[in-house]
Tab-separated table of C-alpha atoms in Angstrom:
chain	number	residue	atom	x	y	z
A	1	ASN	CA	0.224	-0.174	-0.218
A	2	ALA	CA	1.556	3.288	-1.038
A	3	GLY	CA	1.648	5.785	1.272
A	4	VAL	CA	1.028	9.560	0.380
A	5	MET	CA	3.696	9.757	-3.336
A	6	GLN	CA	4.974	14.008	-4.036
A	7	ASN	CA	6.889	15.050	-6.569
A	8	PRO	CA	9.582	16.762	-7.292
A	9	ARG	CA	11.708	15.728	-4.221
A	10	HIS	CA	13.922	18.873	-4.344
A	11	LEU	CA	12.848	21.809	-6.929
A	12	VAL	CA	14.911	24.401	-8.035
A	13	ARG	CA	13.214	27.562	-9.370
A	14	ARG	CA	14.441	31.390	-10.558
A	15	ARG	CA	12.677	34.248	-8.535
A	16	GLY	CA	9.800	35.009	-10.773
A	17	GLN	CA	9.067	31.288	-12.058
A	18	GLU	CA	6.396	29.217	-11.379
A	19	ALA	CA	6.437	25.780	-9.600
A	20	ARG	CA	4.004	23.458	-9.517
A	21	LEU	CA	4.367	20.396	-6.793
A	22	ARG	CA	2.305	17.289	-6.573
A	23	CYS	CA	0.785	15.404	-4.243
A	24	SER	CA	-0.809	11.979	-4.398
A	25	PRO	CA	-2.611	11.021	-1.309
A	26	MET	CA	-2.880	7.366	-0.135
A	27	LYS	CA	-4.987	4.566	-1.240
A	28	GLY	CA	-8.666	5.396	-0.216
A	29	HIS	CA	-7.722	8.735	0.967
A	30	SER	CA	-9.945	11.413	-0.258
A	31	HIS	CA	-8.896	14.494	1.558
A	32	VAL	CA	-5.499	16.718	1.351
A	33	TYR	CA	-3.869	19.103	3.313
A	34	TRP	CA	-0.774	20.981	2.415
A	35	TYR	CA	1.429	22.473	4.997
A	36	ARG	CA	4.484	24.729	4.896
A	37	GLN	CA	8.066	24.391	7.146
A	38	LEU	CA	10.802	27.158	7.362
A	39	PRO	CA	13.810	25.772	8.640
A	40	GLU	CA	13.980	24.877	12.483
A	41	GLU	CA	9.947	25.332	12.440
A	42	GLY	CA	6.707	24.043	13.059
A	43	LEU	CA	4.647	22.814	9.806
A	44	LYS	CA	1.967	25.777	9.140
A	45	PHE	CA	-1.330	24.868	7.561
A	46	MET	CA	-2.091	26.500	4.079
A	47	VAL	CA	-5.146	24.373	2.219
A	48	TYR	CA	-7.478	21.439	3.211
A	49	LEU	CA	-9.334	19.840	-0.346
A	50	GLN	CA	-11.105	17.202	-1.066
A	51	LYS	CA	-11.984	15.945	-4.872
A	52	GLU	CA	-12.831	19.057	-6.816
A	53	ASN	CA	-13.585	20.894	-3.532
A	54	ILE	CA	-11.334	23.018	-1.511
A	55	ILE	CA	-12.881	22.698	2.081
A	56	ASP	CA	-10.412	25.512	4.017
A	57	GLU	CA	-7.469	27.480	2.725
A	58	SER	CA	-6.836	29.940	5.729
A	59	GLY	CA	-3.454	29.287	5.572
A	60	MET	CA	-2.813	30.309	1.800
A	61	PRO	CA	-1.546	33.430	0.956
A	62	LYS	CA	-3.666	35.544	-0.370
A	63	GLU	CA	-1.686	35.950	-3.849
A	64	ARG	CA	0.647	34.034	-5.572
A	65	PHE	CA	-0.395	30.980	-4.177
A	66	SER	CA	-3.428	28.058	-5.232
A	67	ALA	CA	-4.751	24.842	-4.778
A	68	GLU	CA	-6.597	22.103	-6.495
A	69	PHE	CA	-7.266	18.219	-6.498
A	70	PRO	CA	-9.675	17.884	-9.742
A	71	LYS	CA	-11.287	14.719	-10.063
A	72	GLU	CA	-8.562	12.525	-11.985
A	73	GLY	CA	-4.844	13.276	-10.710
A	74	PRO	CA	-3.022	14.808	-7.840
A	75	SER	CA	-3.568	17.330	-6.017
A	76	ILE	CA	-1.565	20.248	-7.651
A	77	LEU	CA	0.388	23.562	-5.156
A	78	ARG	CA	0.979	26.031	-7.776
A	79	ILE	CA	2.688	29.343	-6.897
A	80	GLN	CA	3.221	32.072	-9.042
A	81	GLN	CA	6.326	34.583	-9.218
A	82	VAL	CA	8.385	32.264	-6.968
A	83	VAL	CA	10.367	34.549	-4.367
A	84	ARG	CA	12.973	34.025	-2.040
A	85	GLY	CA	10.934	34.003	1.007
A	86	ASP	CA	8.395	31.038	-0.848
A	87	SER	CA	12.115	28.876	-0.464
A	88	ALA	CA	10.470	26.140	1.935
A	89	ALA	CA	9.812	22.161	2.036
A	90	TYR	CA	6.271	21.829	1.625
A	91	PHE	CA	4.842	18.895	2.987
A	92	CYS	CA	1.288	17.330	1.452
A	93	ALA	CA	-0.940	15.042	3.676
A	94	SER	CA	-3.940	12.832	3.024
A	95	SER	CA	-6.435	11.572	5.641
A	96	PRO	CA	-9.899	9.040	5.031
A	97	ALA	CA	-13.089	11.210	5.297
A	98	PRO	CA	-13.763	12.797	9.010
A	99	ARG	CA	-17.171	10.734	9.492
A	100	SER	CA	-15.443	7.560	8.910
A	101	THR	CA	-14.023	8.386	12.350
A	102	GLY	CA	-16.858	8.942	14.312
A	103	GLY	CA	-16.844	12.391	14.181
A	104	PHE	CA	-13.222	12.642	15.683
A	105	GLY	CA	-10.368	13.882	13.752
A	106	SER	CA	-8.518	11.394	11.957
A	107	PRO	CA	-4.049	11.077	11.560
A	108	LEU	CA	-2.758	12.402	8.842
A	109	HIS	CA	-0.826	10.911	6.655
A	110	PHE	CA	2.183	12.418	5.064
A	111	GLY	CA	4.667	12.133	2.258
A	112	ASN	CA	8.099	13.314	1.765
A	113	GLY	CA	7.636	16.593	0.893
A	114	THR	CA	8.848	18.942	-2.039
A	115	ARG	CA	11.758	21.060	-0.646
A	116	LEU	CA	11.779	24.241	-2.763
A	117	THR	CA	14.626	26.376	-2.876
A	118	VAL	CA	13.910	30.136	-4.543
A	119	THR	CA	17.091	31.359	-6.450
B	1	GLY	CA	-9.584	28.957	15.410
B	2	GLU	CA	-7.488	26.471	17.447
B	3	ASN	CA	-4.191	27.068	19.309
B	4	VAL	CA	-1.541	25.018	19.877
B	5	GLU	CA	1.121	26.421	22.186
B	6	GLN	CA	4.111	23.518	23.018
B	7	HIS	CA	6.968	23.575	25.346
B	8	PRO	CA	10.015	23.390	25.510
B	9	SER	CA	11.448	24.498	22.375
B	10	THR	CA	14.499	21.913	22.509
B	11	LEU	CA	14.600	19.000	25.459
B	12	SER	CA	18.507	17.615	26.426
B	13	VAL	CA	18.527	14.066	28.194
B	14	GLN	CA	20.829	10.835	29.056
B	15	GLU	CA	20.153	8.153	27.522
B	16	GLY	CA	18.289	5.720	29.649
B	17	ASP	CA	16.466	8.967	31.171
B	18	SER	CA	12.803	10.104	30.641
B	19	ALA	CA	11.588	12.947	28.355
B	20	VAL	CA	8.269	15.012	28.766
B	21	ILE	CA	6.736	17.752	26.889
B	22	LYS	CA	3.481	19.494	27.066
B	23	CYS	CA	1.074	21.097	25.153
B	24	THR	CA	-2.377	22.860	25.646
B	25	TYR	CA	-4.895	23.896	23.135
B	26	SER	CA	-7.312	26.525	23.169
B	27	ASP	CA	-10.782	24.939	21.629
B	28	SER	CA	-12.644	22.883	24.165
B	29	ALA	CA	-14.042	21.509	21.005
B	30	SER	CA	-10.623	19.902	19.758
B	31	ASN	CA	-11.252	15.788	20.412
B	32	TYR	CA	-8.190	14.383	18.680
B	33	PHE	CA	-4.442	14.832	19.686
B	34	PRO	CA	-1.847	13.025	17.761
B	35	TRP	CA	1.738	13.379	17.526
B	36	TYR	CA	4.663	13.805	15.319
B	37	LYS	CA	8.075	12.591	15.244
B	38	GLN	CA	10.234	14.532	12.186
B	39	GLU	CA	14.291	13.284	12.126
B	40	LEU	CA	16.102	15.515	9.776
B	41	GLY	CA	15.418	16.200	6.186
B	42	LYS	CA	12.506	13.530	6.569
B	43	ARG	CA	8.918	13.469	6.654
B	44	PRO	CA	6.468	13.722	10.361
B	45	GLN	CA	5.323	10.474	11.182
B	46	LEU	CA	2.747	9.435	13.389
B	47	ILE	CA	4.231	7.996	16.843
B	48	ILE	CA	0.819	7.804	18.893
B	49	ASP	CA	-2.587	9.964	18.995
B	50	ILE	CA	-5.136	10.033	21.972
B	51	ARG	CA	-9.420	11.086	21.622
B	52	SER	CA	-10.444	13.417	23.952
B	53	ASN	CA	-12.790	10.008	25.268
B	54	VAL	CA	-9.308	8.971	26.637
B	55	GLY	CA	-7.024	10.190	29.441
B	56	GLU	CA	-4.306	8.541	29.137
B	57	LYS	CA	-2.772	5.788	25.835
B	58	LYS	CA	0.430	4.383	26.264
B	59	ASP	CA	2.390	1.919	23.242
B	60	GLN	CA	5.621	0.301	24.764
B	61	ARG	CA	7.941	3.199	25.464
B	62	ILE	CA	5.831	6.040	24.944
B	63	ALA	CA	2.941	7.531	26.358
B	64	VAL	CA	0.164	10.374	25.845
B	65	THR	CA	-2.283	11.812	29.082
B	66	LEU	CA	-4.496	14.401	28.347
B	67	ASN	CA	-6.546	16.479	30.594
B	68	LYS	CA	-9.164	17.765	29.106
B	69	THR	CA	-10.427	20.621	32.119
B	70	ALA	CA	-7.616	21.919	31.366
B	71	LYS	CA	-6.909	21.297	27.540
B	72	HIS	CA	-3.802	19.679	28.090
B	73	PHE	CA	-1.671	16.891	26.838
B	74	SER	CA	1.802	15.605	27.052
B	75	LEU	CA	4.134	12.891	25.829
B	76	HIS	CA	6.430	11.061	27.748
B	77	ILE	CA	9.031	9.317	26.750
B	78	THR	CA	10.940	6.480	28.884
B	79	GLU	CA	13.915	5.075	28.857
B	80	THR	CA	15.664	7.316	25.863
B	81	GLN	CA	17.348	6.187	23.321
B	82	PRO	CA	19.815	8.106	21.096
B	83	GLU	CA	17.532	7.529	18.252
B	84	ASP	CA	15.025	8.551	19.789
B	85	SER	CA	16.538	11.939	19.132
B	86	ALA	CA	15.025	13.816	16.454
B	87	VAL	CA	11.669	17.103	16.592
B	88	TYR	CA	8.207	16.403	18.263
B	89	PHE	CA	5.537	17.707	17.042
B	90	CYS	CA	1.903	17.925	19.267
B	91	ALA	CA	-0.916	18.745	17.113
B	92	ALA	CA	-4.934	19.521	17.871
B	93	SER	CA	-8.090	19.140	15.463
B	94	TYR	CA	-11.417	19.403	16.448
B	95	ALA	CA	-14.383	17.692	13.909
B	96	GLY	CA	-15.622	21.343	13.112
B	97	SER	CA	-12.436	21.586	11.243
B	98	GLN	CA	-13.179	18.395	9.514
B	99	GLY	CA	-9.925	17.389	10.095
B	100	ASN	CA	-7.404	20.157	9.496
B	101	LEU	CA	-4.936	19.471	12.204
B	102	ILE	CA	-3.494	22.774	14.272
B	103	PHE	CA	0.996	22.340	15.536
B	104	GLY	CA	2.611	22.952	18.054
B	105	LYS	CA	6.193	24.242	16.795
B	106	GLY	CA	8.070	21.231	18.063
B	107	THR	CA	9.869	20.303	20.470
B	108	LYS	CA	13.988	19.272	19.437
B	109	LEU	CA	15.382	16.209	21.627
B	110	SER	CA	18.994	14.525	22.056
B	111	VAL	CA	19.449	11.792	23.552
B	112	LYS	CA	22.696	11.687	24.911
B	113	PRO	CA	24.606	8.270	25.540
C-alpha cells in the first residue's frame, strides 16, 4: 500500500518563475492537506481539499498561491512568480473522510515533502 | 480558531532518562491529539495519538496523557535511546475543522549516549 507520494523531492526555481508541486494521497484517502515548513520551524497549515473542492484555504497567502485537487490526477500546489521567501519544505498529507472516524479527527499521513529553493 | 502551544522548544536528556513534552490547546471542541516525530530532512511520522474520550494511552516506551479540563496533553518517553533524538510535534484537531490539524512549534529532543 503506497503512502502519500509527492514529487518532485527537490525543486529549484529562479525568482519570478512558477513552481508546481504534486501530491497523490494514500489509497482510500479522499482528503488532502498542504503544509509549509520553514527551516527550524513547525508545520504551517495552508489548504485542505477534497476532490474538486477546496474545504479550507485559510492558511494560503492571498496572492500567487493556489491549489487544486481534480477529479482525476494528483493534487497540485501552484506558486506563481516565486520569491526567495517561498523557499521551504512543502508537505502534503492525506486522511480518510472525517465521518469515517466517528466524529473525531483522524491522523494525517505525510508525504516526503518537496523542498523548494528559490535562487 | 485553534491555537496550540508546545514546551519546551529544546530538551536534552541522558540515555535511559525520561523525557516529557507538554502542549496546551485553546479550543475546548478539539477532540483528537496526535504526536509526530520528524527526523532531520524527513517527513513527520505519527508515533501516538489520543482521542478526547480517553485520558491516557500507552505504546511501549511512549505514553500520552490528556487533561480536558485544563486543555493540555503531554508526551512521555521512558528509557530514552539515541535514536529517539528528533523533533516532536503535538497537534490538535476538532470535528468542526473537518480533520485539519493545528501543530505546535515543535520540541527538539537530544538524547546523549
